[in-house]
Amino acid sequence: MIYLDNAASTQIHEDVLESMIPYLKEQYGNPSSIHRYGRISHKAIEKARKQIASLINAEPSEIILTSGGTESNNTALRGIAMKNPSSQIITSSIEHDAILEPCKELSKNGFEVIYLPVDNLGMVDLEYLKSTISKKTSLVSIMFGNNEVGTIQPISEISKICREHQTPFHTDAVQAIGKNPVDVRELGIDMLSISSHKLYGPKGVGALYVKNGIEFSPFILGGGQEHGLRSGTENVANIVGFGRACELAKNNLQENISHIKNLQESLIQQVLDEIPKVTLNGHPKFRLPPNVHFTFLGVNGEDLIIKLDEYGIAASTGSACSVNTQKASHVLQAMGFSHEQITGSLRLTIGIFNNQKEIDRTVDILKKVISELRAVSPFKEKYSFV
Ligand SMILES: Cc1ncc(COP(=O)(O)O)c(C=O)c1O
C-alpha cells in the first residue's frame, strides 16, 4: 500500500511506540497517587508536557492535556463562551466540524456566531473580520491550515486584529503542528489546539495551549486533574507517546518539511503536466506541505478513492472525520465550487514515511484510473474526453 492520507491520521513512529510500552505494562500507577507508582506516572506526564510546550514555544503550565483535537476545540469555544454569556464568537466558514458543531450549539444557546467568508483559494476575509469584531466578541477562532485544501491563514495578521480589540484568538492548528513552524509567542496566539495522531503519535490524546492569563470555564468536571481545567485520570501511555512525537517533530522539523515539500511539488507538477482537465485547489503558495488537492473534471471522487484503493493507494475526498455524514464538502462550497467541481475532488496528503518512488507510482496509477473513469463518465461528451 501507498499511504497518502496523512491528514486523516499518521502511522505511529517506532520511537513513539517504544516510549509508551513501559506505561502500558509495568508503570500503571495513577498519576494522582502519592506512592512511587503514582510519582513515576506523574513525572512522565510532566516530561511530556514540556516536550509538547517546547514544540510551539509555550510554557509547560500553558498546556492542558485533552483527548484530542475535537475536545481541545470544544474546550476553547465552550470554555470562553461560558465565561462570557451572550457574547459573540467569530469563526470561519471552512473550519473543521469540531469547531462548527460546537458553534451551532452555542448559537442555539444565545450566542451570536459570525462565520467569515473565504475567497476561492480558501483565504479568510480579513476586512470582514475587521468590520465585525467588537467589544461583544469574546473569541475569534480561525484554523491555522485547512484540513481539506491545505490553505494556511494569515495568522499573524489575524492575531494583530484581535490584539487591537483585546479579544482572545484561538486557532485549530491540528493540521499544522509538526508540519509547519508554529511559535505561539511570535504569532500572538492565545489558544491553540493540537492532536497527537496527526503527528505520528497515538490517537485519543491532544492538547489545548492556553496563554497564561486567559480565563475559561472548564468543560469536563470531576477529580480536578490539569489544575481543575480538565478532569479525568490521565491517559499516561498516550500522553508519553504524544510528548515523544512532539520532541521528534521539533528535532526533525526542517528536515521533514523539506522532504515533504519536495514530494508535494513533484506530485503537483507531475499531475498537472500529465493529466488533462485537472485543477489544483487551495492556495498555491500558502499551503500546508503535506497537502495536495485536485479536481478531476468528469470523475466522481468516491469512485476514484475506491479504484485507487484497489491499486493499493490510500487517499481521500476530504475530511475523514466528516465522511460518515456523506455531505458535500462545506469547505469547497464556501470557496464557491460548483457541484461538479466538488464531486471530482481528491485529497492526497504526504507524510514523513513516503518517498519519491511512491509519488511516481501514484502518478502512473492516477493517469490510468482517471482515464478509465472518464471513459465511462456521463460527462464524457461535455468535456470531450478521449
Ligand atoms: C482541522 C482539524 N481539527 C480537528 C480535528 C479533530 O481532531 P481529533 O481527531 O484529534 O479529534 C481534525 C481531524 O481531522 C482536523 O483535521
XYZ file of C-alpha atoms and ligand atoms in Angstrom:
402
model
C 0.000 0.000 0.000
C 0.986 3.614 -0.580
C -0.447 5.655 2.274
C -1.366 9.177 1.169
C -3.990 10.033 3.791
C -1.726 11.554 6.434
C -4.178 14.394 7.157
C -6.688 11.790 8.379
C -4.154 10.039 10.586
C -0.476 9.119 10.594
C 1.482 5.944 11.199
C 2.757 5.835 14.754
C 6.527 6.414 14.878
C 8.528 3.421 16.126
C 10.266 5.558 18.820
C 6.879 6.852 19.996
C 5.538 3.343 20.383
C 8.644 2.274 22.273
C 8.316 5.191 24.700
C 4.736 4.154 25.503
C 5.262 0.443 26.235
C 6.510 0.773 29.853
C 3.376 2.793 30.718
C 1.137 0.107 29.261
C 2.932 -2.618 31.193
C 4.748 -2.083 34.468
C 4.235 1.671 35.100
C 0.479 1.592 35.634
C 0.228 3.933 38.638
C -2.418 6.639 38.757
C -0.566 9.965 38.400
C -2.596 11.375 41.309
C -1.403 8.660 43.728
C 1.189 9.593 46.327
C 3.181 6.303 46.223
C 6.101 5.742 43.868
C 3.972 4.228 41.095
C 1.932 7.389 41.054
C 5.000 9.594 41.195
C 6.568 7.817 38.205
C 3.404 8.345 36.125
C 3.156 11.968 37.243
C 6.783 12.626 36.285
C 6.234 11.064 32.861
C 3.260 13.356 32.214
C 5.207 16.442 33.231
C 8.058 15.468 30.889
C 5.567 15.092 28.030
C 4.009 18.452 28.858
C 7.433 20.083 28.479
C 8.002 18.341 25.135
C 4.604 19.499 23.837
C 5.126 23.071 25.079
C 8.585 23.236 23.557
C 7.310 22.378 20.042
C 5.164 25.547 19.986
C 7.357 27.730 22.250
C 4.831 27.759 25.123
C 5.332 27.301 28.864
C 4.519 23.811 30.214
C 1.972 25.479 32.542
C 0.102 26.652 29.420
C -0.564 23.102 28.152
C -3.833 21.331 29.051
C -3.920 17.684 28.076
C -7.097 16.518 26.342
C -8.417 13.543 24.372
C -7.540 15.170 21.025
C -8.290 17.971 18.605
C -12.063 17.724 18.956
C -12.000 18.110 22.733
C -9.427 20.911 22.562
C -11.630 22.875 20.150
C -14.768 22.278 22.233
C -12.930 23.319 25.397
C -11.720 26.565 23.846
C -15.069 27.588 22.356
C -17.361 26.499 25.136
C -14.905 27.458 27.868
C -14.629 31.063 26.660
C -18.335 31.311 25.816
C -19.420 30.118 29.282
C -17.208 32.793 30.855
C -18.844 35.448 28.639
C -22.636 34.867 28.470
C -24.497 36.278 25.440
C -21.283 37.255 23.716
C -20.275 36.963 20.073
C -17.879 34.412 18.549
C -16.183 34.900 15.201
C -15.005 31.880 13.233
C -14.722 30.974 9.542
C -16.928 29.066 7.152
C -14.194 26.493 6.391
C -13.495 25.222 9.922
C -13.494 21.552 10.838
C -16.751 20.179 12.250
C -15.040 20.092 15.654
C -15.418 23.900 15.561
C -18.600 24.258 13.504
C -20.716 21.849 15.584
C -19.965 23.456 18.979
C -20.592 26.845 17.308
C -24.029 25.625 16.158
C -24.776 24.513 19.698
C -23.641 27.860 21.118
C -25.838 29.790 18.733
C -28.821 27.694 19.908
C -27.917 28.848 23.412
C -27.995 32.566 22.815
C -24.532 33.283 21.436
C -24.077 35.116 18.179
C -21.734 33.279 15.806
C -20.251 35.065 12.792
C -18.758 32.936 10.000
C -16.111 34.761 7.980
C -16.327 34.076 4.254
C -13.304 32.878 2.250
C -12.107 33.524 -1.315
C -11.739 30.823 -3.975
C -8.287 29.877 -2.601
C -9.673 29.366 0.900
C -8.290 32.580 2.459
C -10.460 34.241 5.116
C -11.715 37.755 4.511
C -9.773 39.955 6.934
C -11.776 43.064 6.036
C -14.904 41.223 7.163
C -13.143 40.337 10.419
C -12.139 43.980 10.959
C -15.691 45.155 10.309
C -17.375 42.631 12.640
C -15.021 42.333 15.636
C -16.251 44.461 18.541
C -16.468 44.718 22.326
C -19.115 41.984 22.139
C -16.653 39.476 20.643
C -15.400 37.054 23.294
C -13.339 34.814 20.954
C -12.041 34.668 17.401
C -11.329 31.115 16.269
C -9.703 30.662 12.851
C -7.940 27.472 11.796
C -4.212 27.547 11.050
C -4.243 25.335 7.973
C -7.251 23.783 6.314
C -7.650 20.009 6.545
C -9.166 19.675 3.061
C -7.382 22.115 0.758
C -4.332 22.935 2.925
C -4.633 26.742 2.765
C -2.672 28.448 5.552
C -4.339 31.534 7.025
C -2.540 34.847 7.749
C -2.254 34.006 11.453
C -0.068 36.993 12.483
C -2.449 39.457 10.825
C -5.479 37.846 12.479
C -3.830 37.883 15.905
C -2.895 41.549 15.421
C -6.521 42.475 14.711
C -7.624 40.500 17.793
C -4.987 42.155 19.981
C -6.146 45.610 18.870
C -9.612 44.678 20.166
C -8.312 42.818 23.249
C -10.116 39.714 22.031
C -8.565 36.264 22.622
C -7.555 34.428 19.464
C -7.842 30.623 19.206
C -6.526 28.598 16.301
C -7.243 24.979 15.412
C -3.701 24.000 14.444
C -4.368 20.261 14.304
C -3.187 20.019 10.680
C -0.267 22.402 11.041
C 1.632 21.303 14.132
C 4.746 19.338 13.240
C 4.326 20.192 9.540
C 4.871 23.915 9.691
C 6.840 26.015 12.199
C 4.416 27.310 14.859
C 5.606 29.699 17.567
C 2.691 30.877 19.703
C 4.635 33.835 21.119
C 5.856 35.110 17.777
C 2.430 34.631 16.160
C 0.489 36.158 19.063
C -1.775 33.135 19.600
C -3.811 32.913 22.828
C -5.255 29.410 22.461
C -4.277 26.582 20.119
C -5.498 23.012 19.536
C -3.169 20.071 18.810
C -3.878 16.418 18.086
C -1.275 13.675 18.601
C -2.388 11.268 15.870
C -1.706 13.828 13.142
C 1.985 13.949 14.069
C 2.952 10.264 14.303
C 1.673 9.864 17.865
C -1.179 7.726 19.269
C -4.879 8.524 18.785
C -7.155 9.820 21.545
C -4.793 12.388 23.016
C -4.105 16.042 22.309
C -3.599 19.386 23.961
C -5.022 22.840 24.266
C -2.492 25.624 24.684
C -3.952 28.448 26.778
C -1.766 31.504 27.243
C -1.164 32.390 30.893
C -3.801 34.904 31.946
C -6.572 33.738 29.600
C -9.510 32.521 31.680
C -12.121 29.979 30.651
C -14.745 27.771 32.298
C -13.704 24.117 32.438
C -15.774 21.812 30.304
C -15.113 18.406 31.950
C -15.552 18.439 35.722
C -14.527 15.779 38.213
C -11.383 14.914 40.148
C -9.639 18.211 39.400
C -6.774 16.985 37.225
C -4.980 19.510 34.960
C -5.375 22.124 37.726
C -9.125 21.650 37.618
C -9.294 22.630 33.951
C -9.804 19.112 32.560
C -10.728 16.378 34.986
C -10.269 12.651 34.441
C -7.432 10.229 35.133
C -4.724 10.963 32.586
C -4.079 8.573 29.683
C -0.449 8.195 30.741
C 0.894 5.973 27.936
C -0.738 8.073 25.230
C 0.473 11.299 26.793
C 4.029 9.929 26.954
C 3.805 8.928 23.271
C 2.367 12.316 22.331
C 5.242 14.054 24.145
C 7.827 11.939 22.335
C 6.080 12.616 18.992
C 6.336 16.366 19.676
C 10.008 16.024 20.573
C 10.709 14.142 17.334
C 8.681 16.699 15.357
C 10.721 19.527 16.853
C 14.118 17.859 16.337
C 13.378 16.925 12.712
C 11.107 19.814 11.689
C 13.179 21.386 8.897
C 14.321 18.039 7.519
C 10.727 16.711 7.482
C 9.348 19.870 5.905
C 11.886 19.858 3.104
C 11.352 16.113 2.427
C 7.562 16.528 2.305
C 7.706 19.759 0.269
C 9.861 18.067 -2.385
C 7.348 15.242 -2.698
C 4.446 17.702 -2.714
C 5.969 19.758 -5.547
C 6.754 16.651 -7.553
C 3.242 15.240 -7.151
C 1.559 18.523 -8.069
C 3.770 19.161 -11.094
C 3.537 15.648 -12.494
C -0.261 15.519 -12.191
C -0.750 18.986 -13.733
C 1.645 18.123 -16.572
C 0.429 14.634 -17.326
C -3.329 14.579 -16.706
C -5.698 16.812 -18.728
C -8.578 18.831 -17.244
C -7.302 18.905 -13.684
C -7.073 21.852 -11.296
C -5.098 22.278 -8.090
C -7.355 23.563 -5.303
C -6.333 25.683 -2.336
C -3.640 28.333 -2.175
C -0.659 27.651 -4.458
C 1.819 29.295 -2.063
C 0.329 29.456 1.440
C -0.250 25.738 1.700
C 0.495 23.018 4.254
C 3.445 20.965 2.914
C 1.654 17.576 3.092
C -1.463 18.753 1.236
C -2.307 18.137 -2.411
C -5.917 18.645 -3.516
C -7.163 18.309 -7.078
C -10.391 18.392 -9.024
C -10.541 15.976 -11.961
C -13.471 17.087 -14.097
C -15.922 14.360 -15.083
C -14.787 11.997 -12.320
C -16.616 11.004 -9.159
C -14.209 11.388 -6.226
C -15.625 8.433 -4.329
C -15.271 6.108 -7.349
C -11.725 7.387 -7.637
C -10.909 6.566 -3.992
C -12.289 3.042 -4.398
C -10.291 2.479 -7.610
C -7.125 3.858 -6.039
C -7.637 1.567 -3.066
C -7.843 -1.408 -5.453
C -4.465 -0.339 -6.853
C -3.004 -0.024 -3.340
C -3.252 3.729 -2.752
C -4.972 5.166 0.336
C -6.420 8.609 -0.490
C -9.432 10.723 0.490
C -12.019 13.091 -0.918
C -11.609 15.465 2.034
C -12.040 15.215 5.760
C -12.134 11.624 7.017
C -13.727 12.866 10.218
C -16.907 14.011 8.467
C -17.031 11.412 5.709
C -19.693 9.416 7.577
C -22.158 12.238 7.098
C -21.873 11.906 3.283
C -22.454 15.628 2.855
C -20.817 17.747 0.157
C -17.685 19.478 1.400
C -18.661 22.723 3.161
C -15.097 23.933 2.569
C -15.316 23.678 -1.216
C -18.837 25.133 -1.119
C -17.566 28.138 0.839
C -14.795 28.538 -1.758
C -17.509 28.842 -4.419
C -17.011 25.484 -6.148
C -19.740 24.035 -8.347
C -21.306 20.659 -7.530
C -19.286 19.063 -10.342
C -16.012 20.503 -9.066
C -16.770 19.254 -5.565
C -17.700 15.778 -6.791
C -14.458 15.372 -8.735
C -12.123 16.242 -5.875
C -9.301 14.181 -4.437
C -7.056 14.857 -1.450
C -3.621 13.268 -1.188
C -1.666 14.057 1.979
C 2.018 13.208 2.222
C 3.842 12.062 5.346
C 7.414 11.565 6.535
C 7.356 7.870 5.583
C 6.517 8.483 1.888
C 9.220 8.527 -0.803
C 9.708 9.647 -4.416
C 9.154 6.161 -5.813
C 5.694 6.091 -4.219
C 4.858 9.508 -5.664
C 5.908 8.432 -9.169
C 3.879 5.250 -8.883
C 0.872 7.231 -7.636
C 1.023 9.494 -10.702
C 1.171 6.458 -13.037
C -1.819 4.848 -11.329
C -3.758 8.127 -11.251
C -3.280 8.575 -15.009
C -4.606 5.092 -15.652
C -7.541 5.282 -13.216
C -8.646 8.770 -14.331
C -8.739 7.747 -17.967
C -10.664 4.541 -17.085
C -13.251 6.532 -15.099
C -13.538 9.232 -17.744
C -14.176 6.592 -20.420
C -17.447 5.740 -18.652
C -18.234 9.225 -17.332
C -21.676 10.746 -18.007
C -19.726 13.975 -18.764
C -17.706 12.263 -21.494
C -19.233 14.313 -24.323
C -19.355 17.576 -22.364
C -15.614 17.603 -21.697
C -14.710 15.660 -24.888
C -12.558 13.115 -23.078
C -10.755 10.799 -25.431
C -8.522 20.696 11.412
C -8.942 19.599 12.335
N -9.431 19.906 13.553
C -9.816 18.965 14.421
C -9.737 17.627 14.106
C -10.176 16.608 15.114
O -9.047 16.064 15.777
P -9.163 14.679 16.578
O -9.259 13.611 15.539
O -7.883 14.582 17.361
O -10.345 14.774 17.446
C -9.264 17.246 12.839
C -9.237 15.835 12.432
O -9.163 15.514 11.269
C -8.838 18.251 11.940
O -8.376 17.959 10.733
